Coordinates of C-alpha atoms in Angstrom, one line a residue:
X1 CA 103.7 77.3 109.9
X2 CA 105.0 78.9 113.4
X3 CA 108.3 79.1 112.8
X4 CA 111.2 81.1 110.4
X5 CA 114.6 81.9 109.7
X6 CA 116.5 84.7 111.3
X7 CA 119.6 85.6 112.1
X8 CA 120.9 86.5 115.8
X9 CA 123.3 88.0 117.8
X10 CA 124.2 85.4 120.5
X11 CA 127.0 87.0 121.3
X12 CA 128.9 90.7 120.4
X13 CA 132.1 90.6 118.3
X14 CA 133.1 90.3 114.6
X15 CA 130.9 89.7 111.9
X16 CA 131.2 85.9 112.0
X17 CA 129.2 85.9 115.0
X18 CA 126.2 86.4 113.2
X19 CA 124.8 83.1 113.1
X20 CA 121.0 81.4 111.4
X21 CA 118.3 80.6 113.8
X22 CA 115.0 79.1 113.8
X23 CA 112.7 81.2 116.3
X24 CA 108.6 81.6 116.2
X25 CA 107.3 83.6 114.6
X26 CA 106.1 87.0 115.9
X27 CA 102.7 87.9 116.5
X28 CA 101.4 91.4 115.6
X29 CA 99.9 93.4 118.9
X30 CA 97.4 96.3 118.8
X31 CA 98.0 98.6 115.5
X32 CA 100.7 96.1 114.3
X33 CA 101.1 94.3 111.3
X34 CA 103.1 90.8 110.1
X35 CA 105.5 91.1 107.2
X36 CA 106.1 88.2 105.4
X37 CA 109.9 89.4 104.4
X38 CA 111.6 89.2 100.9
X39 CA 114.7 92.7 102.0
X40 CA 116.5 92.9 104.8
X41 CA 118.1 96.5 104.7
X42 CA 121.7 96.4 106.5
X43 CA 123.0 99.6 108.0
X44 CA 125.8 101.0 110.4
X45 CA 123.7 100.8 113.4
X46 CA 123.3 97.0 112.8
X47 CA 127.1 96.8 112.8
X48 CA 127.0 98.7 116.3
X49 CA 124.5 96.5 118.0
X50 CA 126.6 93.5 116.9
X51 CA 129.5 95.0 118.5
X52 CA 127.9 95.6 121.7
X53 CA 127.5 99.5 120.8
X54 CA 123.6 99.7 120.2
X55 CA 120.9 98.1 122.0
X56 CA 117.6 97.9 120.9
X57 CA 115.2 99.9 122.7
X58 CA 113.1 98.8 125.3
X59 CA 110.3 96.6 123.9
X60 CA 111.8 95.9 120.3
X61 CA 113.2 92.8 119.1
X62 CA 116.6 91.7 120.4
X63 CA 117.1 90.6 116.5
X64 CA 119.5 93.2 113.9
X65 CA 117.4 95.0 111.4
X66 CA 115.7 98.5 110.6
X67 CA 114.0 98.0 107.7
X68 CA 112.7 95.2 105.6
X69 CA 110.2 95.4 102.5
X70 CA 107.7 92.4 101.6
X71 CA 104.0 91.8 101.9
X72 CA 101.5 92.1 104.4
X73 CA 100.1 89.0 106.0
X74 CA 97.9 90.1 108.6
X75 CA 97.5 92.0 111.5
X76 CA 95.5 95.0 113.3
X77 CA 94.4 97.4 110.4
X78 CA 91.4 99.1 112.3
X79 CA 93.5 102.5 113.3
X80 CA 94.5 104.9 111.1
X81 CA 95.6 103.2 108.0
X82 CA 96.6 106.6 105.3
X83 CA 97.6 104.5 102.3
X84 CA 94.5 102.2 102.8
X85 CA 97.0 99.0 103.6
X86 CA 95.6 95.5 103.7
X87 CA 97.1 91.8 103.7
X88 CA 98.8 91.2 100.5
X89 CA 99.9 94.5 99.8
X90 CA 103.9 94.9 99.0
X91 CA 105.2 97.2 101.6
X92 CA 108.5 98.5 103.1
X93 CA 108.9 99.3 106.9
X94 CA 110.7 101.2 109.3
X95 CA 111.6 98.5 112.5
X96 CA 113.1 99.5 115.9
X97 CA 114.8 95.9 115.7
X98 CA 114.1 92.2 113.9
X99 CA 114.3 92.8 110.3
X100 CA 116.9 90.3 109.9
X101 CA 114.2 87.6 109.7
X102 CA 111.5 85.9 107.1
X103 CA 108.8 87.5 109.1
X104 CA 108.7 91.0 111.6
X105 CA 106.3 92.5 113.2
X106 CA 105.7 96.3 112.5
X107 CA 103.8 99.5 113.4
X108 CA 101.3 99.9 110.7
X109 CA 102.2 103.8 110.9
X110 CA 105.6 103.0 109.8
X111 CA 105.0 100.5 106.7
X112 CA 104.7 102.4 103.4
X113 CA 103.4 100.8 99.9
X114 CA 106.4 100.1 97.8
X115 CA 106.8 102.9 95.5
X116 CA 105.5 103.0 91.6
X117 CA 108.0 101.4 89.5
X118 CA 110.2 100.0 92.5
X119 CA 110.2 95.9 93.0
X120 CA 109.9 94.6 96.6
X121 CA 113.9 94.0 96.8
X122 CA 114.8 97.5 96.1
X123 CA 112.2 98.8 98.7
X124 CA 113.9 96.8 101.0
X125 CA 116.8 99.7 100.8
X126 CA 114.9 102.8 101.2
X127 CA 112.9 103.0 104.9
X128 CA 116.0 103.8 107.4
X129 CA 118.0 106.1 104.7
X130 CA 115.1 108.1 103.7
X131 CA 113.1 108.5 107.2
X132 CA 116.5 109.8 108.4
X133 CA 117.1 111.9 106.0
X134 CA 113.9 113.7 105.8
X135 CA 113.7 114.1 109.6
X136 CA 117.5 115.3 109.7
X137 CA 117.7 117.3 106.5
X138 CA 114.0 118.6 106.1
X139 CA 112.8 119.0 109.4
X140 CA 115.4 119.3 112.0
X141 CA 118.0 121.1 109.2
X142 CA 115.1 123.2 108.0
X143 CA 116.4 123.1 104.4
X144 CA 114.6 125.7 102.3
X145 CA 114.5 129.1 101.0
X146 CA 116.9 131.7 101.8
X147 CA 115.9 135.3 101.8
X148 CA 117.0 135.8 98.3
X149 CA 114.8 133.4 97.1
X150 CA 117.1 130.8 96.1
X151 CA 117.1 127.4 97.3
X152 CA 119.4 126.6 99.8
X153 CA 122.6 124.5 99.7
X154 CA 123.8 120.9 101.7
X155 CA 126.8 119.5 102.5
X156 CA 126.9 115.8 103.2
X157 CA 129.6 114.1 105.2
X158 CA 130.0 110.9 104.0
X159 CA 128.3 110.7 100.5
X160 CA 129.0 107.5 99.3
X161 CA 127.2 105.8 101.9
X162 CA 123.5 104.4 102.5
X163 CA 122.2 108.0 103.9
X164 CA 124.6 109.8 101.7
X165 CA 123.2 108.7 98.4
X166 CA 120.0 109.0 99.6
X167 CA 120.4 112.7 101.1
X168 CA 122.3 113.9 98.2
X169 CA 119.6 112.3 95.6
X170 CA 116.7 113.7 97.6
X171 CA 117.9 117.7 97.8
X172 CA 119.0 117.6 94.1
X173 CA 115.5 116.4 93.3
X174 CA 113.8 118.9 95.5
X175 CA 116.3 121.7 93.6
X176 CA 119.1 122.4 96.2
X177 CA 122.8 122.5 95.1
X178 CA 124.1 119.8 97.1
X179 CA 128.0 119.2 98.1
X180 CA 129.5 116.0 99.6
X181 CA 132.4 114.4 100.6
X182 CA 134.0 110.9 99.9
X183 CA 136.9 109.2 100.5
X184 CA 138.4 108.4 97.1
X185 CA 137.7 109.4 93.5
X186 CA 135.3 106.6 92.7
X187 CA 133.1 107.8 95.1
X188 CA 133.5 111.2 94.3
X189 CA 132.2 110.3 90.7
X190 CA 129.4 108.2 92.0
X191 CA 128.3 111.4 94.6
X192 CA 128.2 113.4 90.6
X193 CA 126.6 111.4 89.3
X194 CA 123.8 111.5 91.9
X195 CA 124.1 115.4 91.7
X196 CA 126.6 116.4 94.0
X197 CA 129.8 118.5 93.8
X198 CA 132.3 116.1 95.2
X199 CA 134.9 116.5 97.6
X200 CA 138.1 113.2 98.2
X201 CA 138.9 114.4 102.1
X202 CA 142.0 112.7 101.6
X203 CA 143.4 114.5 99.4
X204 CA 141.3 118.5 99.4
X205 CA 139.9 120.6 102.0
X206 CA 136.5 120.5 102.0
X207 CA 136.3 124.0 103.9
X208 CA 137.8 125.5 101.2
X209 CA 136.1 123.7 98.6
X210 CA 132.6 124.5 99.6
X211 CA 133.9 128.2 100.1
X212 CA 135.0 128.4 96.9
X213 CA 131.9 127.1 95.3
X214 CA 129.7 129.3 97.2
X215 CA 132.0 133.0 96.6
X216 CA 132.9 132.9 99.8
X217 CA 129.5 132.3 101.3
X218 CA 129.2 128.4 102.9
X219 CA 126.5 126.2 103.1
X220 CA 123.4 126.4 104.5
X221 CA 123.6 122.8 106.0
X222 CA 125.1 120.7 107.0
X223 CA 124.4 116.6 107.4
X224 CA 127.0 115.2 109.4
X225 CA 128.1 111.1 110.3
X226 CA 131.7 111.6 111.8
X227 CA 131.9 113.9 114.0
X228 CA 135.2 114.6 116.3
X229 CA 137.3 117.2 114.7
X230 CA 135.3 117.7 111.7
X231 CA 133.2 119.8 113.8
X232 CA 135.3 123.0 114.0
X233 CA 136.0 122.8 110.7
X234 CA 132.3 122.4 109.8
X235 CA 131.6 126.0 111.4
X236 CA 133.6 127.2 109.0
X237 CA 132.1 125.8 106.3
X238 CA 128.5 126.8 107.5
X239 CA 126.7 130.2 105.9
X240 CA 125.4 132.6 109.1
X241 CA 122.5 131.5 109.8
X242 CA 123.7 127.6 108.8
X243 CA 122.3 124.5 110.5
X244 CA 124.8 121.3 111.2
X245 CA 123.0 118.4 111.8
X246 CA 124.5 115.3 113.6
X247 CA 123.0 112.3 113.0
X248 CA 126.3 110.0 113.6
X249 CA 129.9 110.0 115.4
X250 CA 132.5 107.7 113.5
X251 CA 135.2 110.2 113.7
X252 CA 134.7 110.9 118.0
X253 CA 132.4 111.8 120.4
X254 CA 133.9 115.1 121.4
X255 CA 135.3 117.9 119.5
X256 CA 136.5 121.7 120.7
X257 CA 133.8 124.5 119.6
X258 CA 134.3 128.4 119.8
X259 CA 131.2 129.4 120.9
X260 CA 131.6 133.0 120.0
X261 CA 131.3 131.9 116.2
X262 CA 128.6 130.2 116.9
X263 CA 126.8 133.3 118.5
X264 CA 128.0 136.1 115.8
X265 CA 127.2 134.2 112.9
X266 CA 124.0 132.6 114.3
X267 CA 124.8 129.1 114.0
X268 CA 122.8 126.2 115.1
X269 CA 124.3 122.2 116.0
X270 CA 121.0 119.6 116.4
X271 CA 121.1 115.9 116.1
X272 CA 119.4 113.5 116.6
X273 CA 118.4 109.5 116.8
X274 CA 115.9 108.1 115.5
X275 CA 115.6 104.3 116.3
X276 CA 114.2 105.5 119.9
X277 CA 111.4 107.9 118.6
X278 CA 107.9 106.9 119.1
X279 CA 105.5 105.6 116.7
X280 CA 104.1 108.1 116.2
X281 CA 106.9 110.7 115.4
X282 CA 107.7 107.5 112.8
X283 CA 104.3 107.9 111.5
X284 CA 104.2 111.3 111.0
X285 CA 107.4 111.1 108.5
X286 CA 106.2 108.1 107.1
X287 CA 103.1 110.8 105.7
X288 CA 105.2 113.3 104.5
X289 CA 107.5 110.6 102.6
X290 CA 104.4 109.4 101.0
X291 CA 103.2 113.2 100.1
X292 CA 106.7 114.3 99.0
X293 CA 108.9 111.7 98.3
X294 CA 107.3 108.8 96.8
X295 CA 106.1 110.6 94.0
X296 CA 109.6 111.1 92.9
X297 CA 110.7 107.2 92.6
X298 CA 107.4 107.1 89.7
X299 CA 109.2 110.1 87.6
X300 CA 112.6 108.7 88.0
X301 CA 113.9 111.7 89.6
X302 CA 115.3 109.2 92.5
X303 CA 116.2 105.4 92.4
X304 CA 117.2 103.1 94.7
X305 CA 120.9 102.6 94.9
X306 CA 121.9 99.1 95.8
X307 CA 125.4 97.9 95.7
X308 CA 125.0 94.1 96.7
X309 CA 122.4 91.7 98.0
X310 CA 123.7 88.8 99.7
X311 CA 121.3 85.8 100.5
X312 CA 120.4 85.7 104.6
X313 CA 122.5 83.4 105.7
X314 CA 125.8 84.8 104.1
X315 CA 124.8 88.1 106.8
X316 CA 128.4 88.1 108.2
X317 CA 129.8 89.0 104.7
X318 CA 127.3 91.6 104.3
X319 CA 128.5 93.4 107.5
X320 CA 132.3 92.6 106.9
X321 CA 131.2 94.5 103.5
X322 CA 129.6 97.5 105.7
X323 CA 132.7 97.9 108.0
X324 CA 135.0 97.7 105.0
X325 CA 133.3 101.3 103.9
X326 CA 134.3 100.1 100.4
X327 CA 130.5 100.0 99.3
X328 CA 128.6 102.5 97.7
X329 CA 124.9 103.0 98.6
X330 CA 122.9 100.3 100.1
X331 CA 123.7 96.9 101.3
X332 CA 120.4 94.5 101.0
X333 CA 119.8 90.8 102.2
X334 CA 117.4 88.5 100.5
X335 CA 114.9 86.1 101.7

């Protein structure tokens, strides 16, 4: 067989441009590997290339899709292979591009096995979410210890969503109190039951929320998706010494900050993207997800959290779906 399924963007616009294609199939390259495809993950950033918002970076596939879990079919496994990978193996991967397909090519430093316990479908859901996260939160948030000794606390913007389960999951398993926001009380009871305090931005202030939870103190950090004028009102909301972390801008591009809190209260704003970052940044994360993550899916202490999986082809309801924001956790297409 030389050719598969997949499904392209021939044009930007709405949902319903997404349309089925046959194409080749790829071929994998030096320290690449072929994945034979049974997930598609779908997130925002797919949404944003279909729009015309997101290209794919130089080199990657002009095809949607960040991660995919299925098995290996072949490829180059002579370079350094940690988790002792071969054909046949169930896997999940990280992608630059081209997951929405029945076979991709990827970096053998970015696939992972699929975790103890987990099928192949709900791996599918768990490579963009939890390499952002652990780079955002863990690395470039620096969420730890404070002085005292106790663990310190997180805020996510946007809990309800694919990175927002996933974030809020991860620090309550690791032993940090974790706060989030949501947009109506539905998700505010799913963000509890996942471990977080809960806060409906419609209708509280999540400043004073998070104040009030902490005497007065704020959070340590802070994991941010919108953007615009939240930011302001996220400097409030920060401990000294806090971190906000950027990862996203649905709410604007631009926002007005007094620097002078920022310099008495020792305040620091990162961000970052990761779709861009070379292989072996990707790698590198991949390791410490393996070391400190996976072990958590075998004890229960996380799960996969999948709200619907829509075959391929119906891949325009599954981004109308997306930009309806009505979902909670993880959108998944099946092969």
């Amino acid at each position: 067989m030389t050719s598969m399924q997949a499904i392209e963007i021939p044009h930007f616009g709405g949902p319903e441009v997404l349309q089925p294609v046959e194409r080749p199939i790829p071929q994998p390259g030096t320290g690449e590997v072929l994945i034979k495809v049974v997930a598609s993950g779908v997130n925002r950033p797919d949404v944003f290339q279909r729009q015309g918002h997101y290209a794919p970076p130089p080199g990657a596939s002009d095809l949607p899709g960040l991660e995919v879990a299925g098995e290996l079919v072949e490829g180059d496994f002579s370079g350094r292979n940690p988790f002792g990978l071969k054909p046949g193996d169930a896997v999940c991967a990280l992608l630059a591009g081209g997951g929405y397909a029945q076979y991709v090519v990827a970096p053998l430093g970015q696939c992972l096995p699929v975790p103890a316990g987990l099928s192949v479908l709900e791996a599918g859901s768990l490579p963009e979410n939890y390499f952002t996260v652990w780079s955002n939160v863990f690395d470039r948030g620096r969420l730890g210890l404070r002085e005292d000794g106790n663990k310190e606390s997180l805020l996510v913007q946007g809990g309800s969503s694919g990175i927002g389960v996933t974030a809020i999951q991860l620090a309550h398993a690791l032993g940090h109190p974790v706060f989030a926001t949501a947009g109506n009380d539905e998700k505010c009871r799913a963000c509890e039951m996942l471990g977080a305090r809960a806060i409906n931005y419609r209708t509280e202030d999540f400043v004073e929320r998070v104040k009030a939870w902490t005497d007065g103190r704020g959070v340590d950090v802070i994991l941010d998706m919108v953007g615009g004028d939240y930011l302001p009102r996220e400097i409030d909301a920060l401990a000294d010494d806090g971190r906000l972390v950027f990862i996203a801008t649905l709410g604007g591009m631009k926002a007005e900050l007094d620097i002078r809190k920022l310099m008495h209260r020792r305040l620091s704003i990162t961000g970052s993207t990761l779709r861009p970052r070379p292989v072996a940044f990707k790698a590198a994360i991949a390791e410490k997800l393996h070391e400190r993550v996976w072990p958590l899916f075998a004890d229960k202490r996380l799960r996969p959290i999948i709200h619907e999986v829509f075959p391929a082809h119906e891949a325009a309801q599954a981004h109308a779906l997306m930009e309806s924001s009505t979902h909670i956790g993880k959108i998944l297409l099946r092969w």
